[in-house]
Amino acid sequence: MAPSVKPISSPVPDAWYPTLSVFMLAVGLIITASFFIYEATISRKNRSLAKELSTGAVASVFLGFGSLFLLLSSGIYV
């Protein structure tokens, strides 16, 4: 006999999608702004590649998941 099949469901409730999208996009934009401020105010000799890469990666993750939840909350299932 075949085992019973569970339907695929989201680990996050559908009602949380709009809140998560706003929160993650806001955090991502704030981190992006801090990245641009860092690049504009620190001289070339004092810049840290590790700080730039880590800040860019964190901002990218937040903006990516924020965009995903924005699409999901608007009914575009990707």
mmCIF file of C-alpha atoms in Angstrom:
data_model
loop_
_atom_site.group_PDB
_atom_site.id
_atom_site.type_symbol
_atom_site.label_atom_id
_atom_site.label_comp_id
_atom_site.label_asym_id
_atom_site.label_seq_id
_atom_site.Cartn_x
_atom_site.Cartn_y
_atom_site.Cartn_z
ATOM 1 C CA MET A 1 0.000 0.000 0.000
ATOM 2 C CA ALA A 2 1.120 3.493 -0.748
ATOM 3 C CA PRO A 3 1.607 5.791 2.243
ATOM 4 C CA SER A 4 -0.793 8.671 2.579
ATOM 5 C CA VAL A 5 0.410 11.763 0.770
ATOM 6 C CA LYS A 6 0.423 15.106 2.563
ATOM 7 C CA PRO A 7 -0.241 18.193 0.446
ATOM 8 C CA ILE A 8 2.577 20.690 0.149
ATOM 9 C CA SER A 9 2.022 23.642 2.455
ATOM 10 C CA SER A 10 3.954 26.718 3.392
ATOM 11 C CA PRO A 11 5.944 26.737 6.640
ATOM 12 C CA VAL A 12 4.743 30.330 7.120
ATOM 13 C CA PRO A 13 1.015 31.117 7.451
ATOM 14 C CA ASP A 14 -0.442 33.002 4.488
ATOM 15 C CA ALA A 15 -1.626 35.839 6.725
ATOM 16 C CA TRP A 16 1.995 36.687 7.602
ATOM 17 C CA TYR A 17 3.091 37.330 3.999
ATOM 18 C CA PRO A 18 2.294 41.088 3.884
ATOM 19 C CA THR A 19 3.895 41.718 7.289
ATOM 20 C CA LEU A 20 6.997 39.729 6.425
ATOM 21 C CA SER A 21 7.374 41.492 3.087
ATOM 22 C CA VAL A 22 7.163 44.961 4.630
ATOM 23 C CA PHE A 23 9.519 44.040 7.466
ATOM 24 C CA MET A 24 12.122 42.346 5.287
ATOM 25 C CA LEU A 25 12.066 45.004 2.579
ATOM 26 C CA ALA A 26 12.422 47.749 5.192
ATOM 27 C CA VAL A 27 15.361 46.011 6.877
ATOM 28 C CA GLY A 28 16.981 45.334 3.495
ATOM 29 C CA LEU A 29 16.621 48.961 2.424
ATOM 30 C CA ILE A 30 18.050 50.206 5.726
ATOM 31 C CA ILE A 31 21.071 47.914 5.399
ATOM 32 C CA THR A 32 21.499 48.998 1.768
ATOM 33 C CA ALA A 33 21.412 52.641 2.843
ATOM 34 C CA SER A 34 24.024 51.982 5.512
ATOM 35 C CA PHE A 35 26.182 50.298 2.852
ATOM 36 C CA PHE A 36 25.968 53.365 0.603
ATOM 37 C CA ILE A 37 26.717 55.690 3.513
ATOM 38 C CA TYR A 38 29.729 53.538 4.429
ATOM 39 C CA GLU A 39 31.013 53.673 0.852
ATOM 40 C CA ALA A 40 30.550 57.435 0.618
ATOM 41 C CA THR A 41 32.126 58.367 3.951
ATOM 42 C CA ILE A 42 35.078 55.985 4.380
ATOM 43 C CA SER A 43 38.280 56.695 2.464
ATOM 44 C CA ARG A 44 39.621 54.068 0.069
ATOM 45 C CA LYS A 45 42.530 53.191 2.350
ATOM 46 C CA ASN A 46 40.301 52.429 5.341
ATOM 47 C CA ARG A 47 37.666 50.280 3.609
ATOM 48 C CA SER A 48 37.198 46.657 4.607
ATOM 49 C CA LEU A 49 36.325 44.117 1.928
ATOM 50 C CA ALA A 50 34.892 41.714 4.503
ATOM 51 C CA LYS A 51 32.533 44.397 5.862
ATOM 52 C CA GLU A 52 31.427 45.342 2.350
ATOM 53 C CA LEU A 53 30.756 41.740 1.347
ATOM 54 C CA SER A 54 28.935 40.841 4.548
ATOM 55 C CA THR A 55 26.771 43.981 4.453
ATOM 56 C CA GLY A 56 25.949 43.389 0.791
ATOM 57 C CA ALA A 57 25.103 39.723 1.407
ATOM 58 C CA VAL A 58 22.812 40.459 4.353
ATOM 59 C CA ALA A 59 21.028 43.237 2.434
ATOM 60 C CA SER A 60 20.647 40.941 -0.562
ATOM 61 C CA VAL A 61 19.103 38.166 1.543
ATOM 62 C CA PHE A 62 16.595 40.510 3.178
ATOM 63 C CA LEU A 63 15.638 42.174 -0.119
ATOM 64 C CA GLY A 64 15.336 38.803 -1.842
ATOM 65 C CA PHE A 65 13.062 37.257 0.768
ATOM 66 C CA GLY A 66 11.129 40.525 1.070
ATOM 67 C CA SER A 67 10.501 40.476 -2.685
ATOM 68 C CA LEU A 68 9.453 36.831 -2.491
ATOM 69 C CA PHE A 69 6.910 37.503 0.260
ATOM 70 C CA LEU A 70 5.666 40.579 -1.605
ATOM 71 C CA LEU A 71 4.980 38.446 -4.686
ATOM 72 C CA LEU A 72 3.325 35.753 -2.558
ATOM 73 C CA SER A 73 1.132 38.273 -0.729
ATOM 74 C CA SER A 74 -0.045 39.770 -4.025
ATOM 75 C CA GLY A 75 -1.081 36.349 -5.326
ATOM 76 C CA ILE A 76 1.852 35.590 -7.635
ATOM 77 C CA TYR A 77 2.990 32.162 -6.511
ATOM 78 C CA VAL A 78 6.571 31.470 -7.486
#
